[in-house]
Amino acid sequence: VHGGAPRRTFHQDKMEWSADSWRKFPIKQDVTYPDPAKLDQAFRQLQTLPPLVTVEEIDMLRNQLAEVAEGKRFLLQGGDCAERFADCQADLISKKLRIMLQMSLVLTWGARMRTVRVARMAGQFAKPRSKATEVIDGREVYTFRGDLINGFEPHDRTPDPDRLLQGYYHSAATLNFAHGLIRSGFADIHDAGKWDLGFMANSTKRELYHAVVQEVTDSLDFVDTCGGGSAREFQVIDLFVGHEGLTLEYEEALTRKAPNGKSYNMGAQFLWIGERTRQLDHAHVEYFRGISNPIGIKVGPDANVDEIVAVVQKVWPNPQETPGKVSLITRMGCDRVLQALPPLIAALKKAQLPVVWVCDPCHGNTHTTASGIKTRDVDRMLSEIEKTFEVHASNDSHLGGVHIELTGENVTECVGGPEQLTENVFSTV
């Protein structure tokens, strides 16, 4: 339930947008709250809380993404599949930032191009699920939908509106600490050698990374000696955050009208619509069409090309006025990208929609081991990225970025890679 009048179906072209107009449309991945009054109370409190980001930051990100679309920058999006409230700790946040800095340093050095960093952080607390309930120990309970909705333990699965407020407060704490780190010199490129993560055991890859760091710092020393460049340019970075805009009650409550007359989601600079919620005539597309944030749309190999074009046109009716507004995040899978991606590129070019093309190599390459554990092969993910680059190059397009699930913690979730891990490792972790 969402409170208020029951939803009716309207055609999006025939109605004026407002932050709550999504409530008139059918919705996927909905959450049933048992106490509507409690939901309304939490919603109204969220509406009174200060914004987590600024209009200037949101517009800055869109301008940088416009440069990504032009091939002048490269986008790096990365972070947890789903954050947990318990992960709002200084050490864990520092590690997430550290690995983002490492990756962007290598990308910038290797591609000779500035990197735009968008962390899946400070708001990625909800996750879509294929079923609303599951059976545990013979008892049917709600599926775990992320800390923003319910708890992980079976006894704590009832959706609780107070968690929406907890999501806001944990996001605020994460952003406050992250910004403090950056202001204190944490991201100073002169100290790139200190960004290393101790659990990186493979000596070859570690040596390669440190070789890049050495070249970068040597170049900086030369620039400093010659008196060129601004010291601050090498000490402070732009760090943006984003999450899937899945829980629309939360997103609506954080939507504000700015002095320029536009509506912005003030909970993050960037939001995306998931593969399961991008239906043209449904609630998520209705909400996303009205906000001025740059947005992403996840697209899998079975997507209808014409529908994707229609969705992009719906959320981005004036592409020439707002370049950088829409990113298409393709998640085709290593085995299907060569067949599925070219028609999509051709259709967007024909419709004159200059989207930012981003590759998500994680979600299309998941498989289940013999013991029932879901994992991904790093080599297949790398292969999808390489194939995506090739497809864009052969279709007079270019890949503008990558969207990756990652962590700075010493955990084992993937096989292959520089450590050449096999599925047997899951029996020992």
PDB file of N, CA, C and O in Angstrom, residues 84 134-135 293 317 340 349 373 379:
ATOM      1  N   ARG A  84      24.439  -2.601   3.247  1.00  0.00           N
ATOM      2  CA  ARG A  84      23.789  -2.935   4.506  1.00  0.00           C
ATOM      3  C   ARG A  84      24.005  -1.795   5.485  1.00  0.00           C
ATOM      4  O   ARG A  84      25.049  -1.138   5.467  1.00  0.00           O
ATOM      5  N   GLU A 134       9.332 -16.313   0.331  1.00  0.00           N
ATOM      6  CA  GLU A 134      10.089 -17.552   0.232  1.00  0.00           C
ATOM      7  C   GLU A 134       9.783 -18.395   1.465  1.00  0.00           C
ATOM      8  O   GLU A 134       9.234 -17.898   2.459  1.00  0.00           O
ATOM      9  N   VAL A 135      10.118 -19.673   1.403  1.00  0.00           N
ATOM     10  CA  VAL A 135       9.860 -20.582   2.520  1.00  0.00           C
ATOM     11  C   VAL A 135      11.177 -20.891   3.219  1.00  0.00           C
ATOM     12  O   VAL A 135      12.137 -21.353   2.590  1.00  0.00           O
ATOM     13  N   ASN A 293      17.756  14.925 -12.597  1.00  0.00           N
ATOM     14  CA  ASN A 293      19.019  14.199 -12.404  1.00  0.00           C
ATOM     15  C   ASN A 293      19.400  13.452 -13.668  1.00  0.00           C
ATOM     16  O   ASN A 293      18.539  13.015 -14.432  1.00  0.00           O
ATOM     17  N   PRO A 317      12.797  13.875 -23.487  1.00  0.00           N
ATOM     18  CA  PRO A 317      12.123  14.396 -24.674  1.00  0.00           C
ATOM     19  C   PRO A 317      12.927  15.455 -25.427  1.00  0.00           C
ATOM     20  O   PRO A 317      12.677  15.690 -26.609  1.00  0.00           O
ATOM     21  N   ALA A 340      23.105  -9.045 -29.542  1.00  0.00           N
ATOM     22  CA  ALA A 340      22.051  -8.202 -28.963  1.00  0.00           C
ATOM     23  C   ALA A 340      22.358  -6.715 -29.015  1.00  0.00           C
ATOM     24  O   ALA A 340      21.438  -5.895 -29.111  1.00  0.00           O
ATOM     25  N   LYS A 349      20.783   5.444 -32.556  1.00  0.00           N
ATOM     26  CA  LYS A 349      21.359   6.396 -33.507  1.00  0.00           C
ATOM     27  C   LYS A 349      20.291   6.900 -34.473  1.00  0.00           C
ATOM     28  O   LYS A 349      20.235   8.100 -34.772  1.00  0.00           O
ATOM     29  N   ILE A 373      25.758 -22.199  -5.238  1.00  0.00           N
ATOM     30  CA  ILE A 373      26.222 -20.846  -4.944  1.00  0.00           C
ATOM     31  C   ILE A 373      26.280 -20.029  -6.237  1.00  0.00           C
ATOM     32  O   ILE A 373      26.846 -20.479  -7.238  1.00  0.00           O
ATOM     33  N   ASP A 379      36.899 -13.722 -16.004  1.00  0.00           N
ATOM     34  CA  ASP A 379      37.314 -13.745 -17.410  1.00  0.00           C
ATOM     35  C   ASP A 379      36.141 -13.509 -18.352  1.00  0.00           C
ATOM     36  O   ASP A 379      36.280 -12.856 -19.392  1.00  0.00           O
TER      37      ASP A 379
END
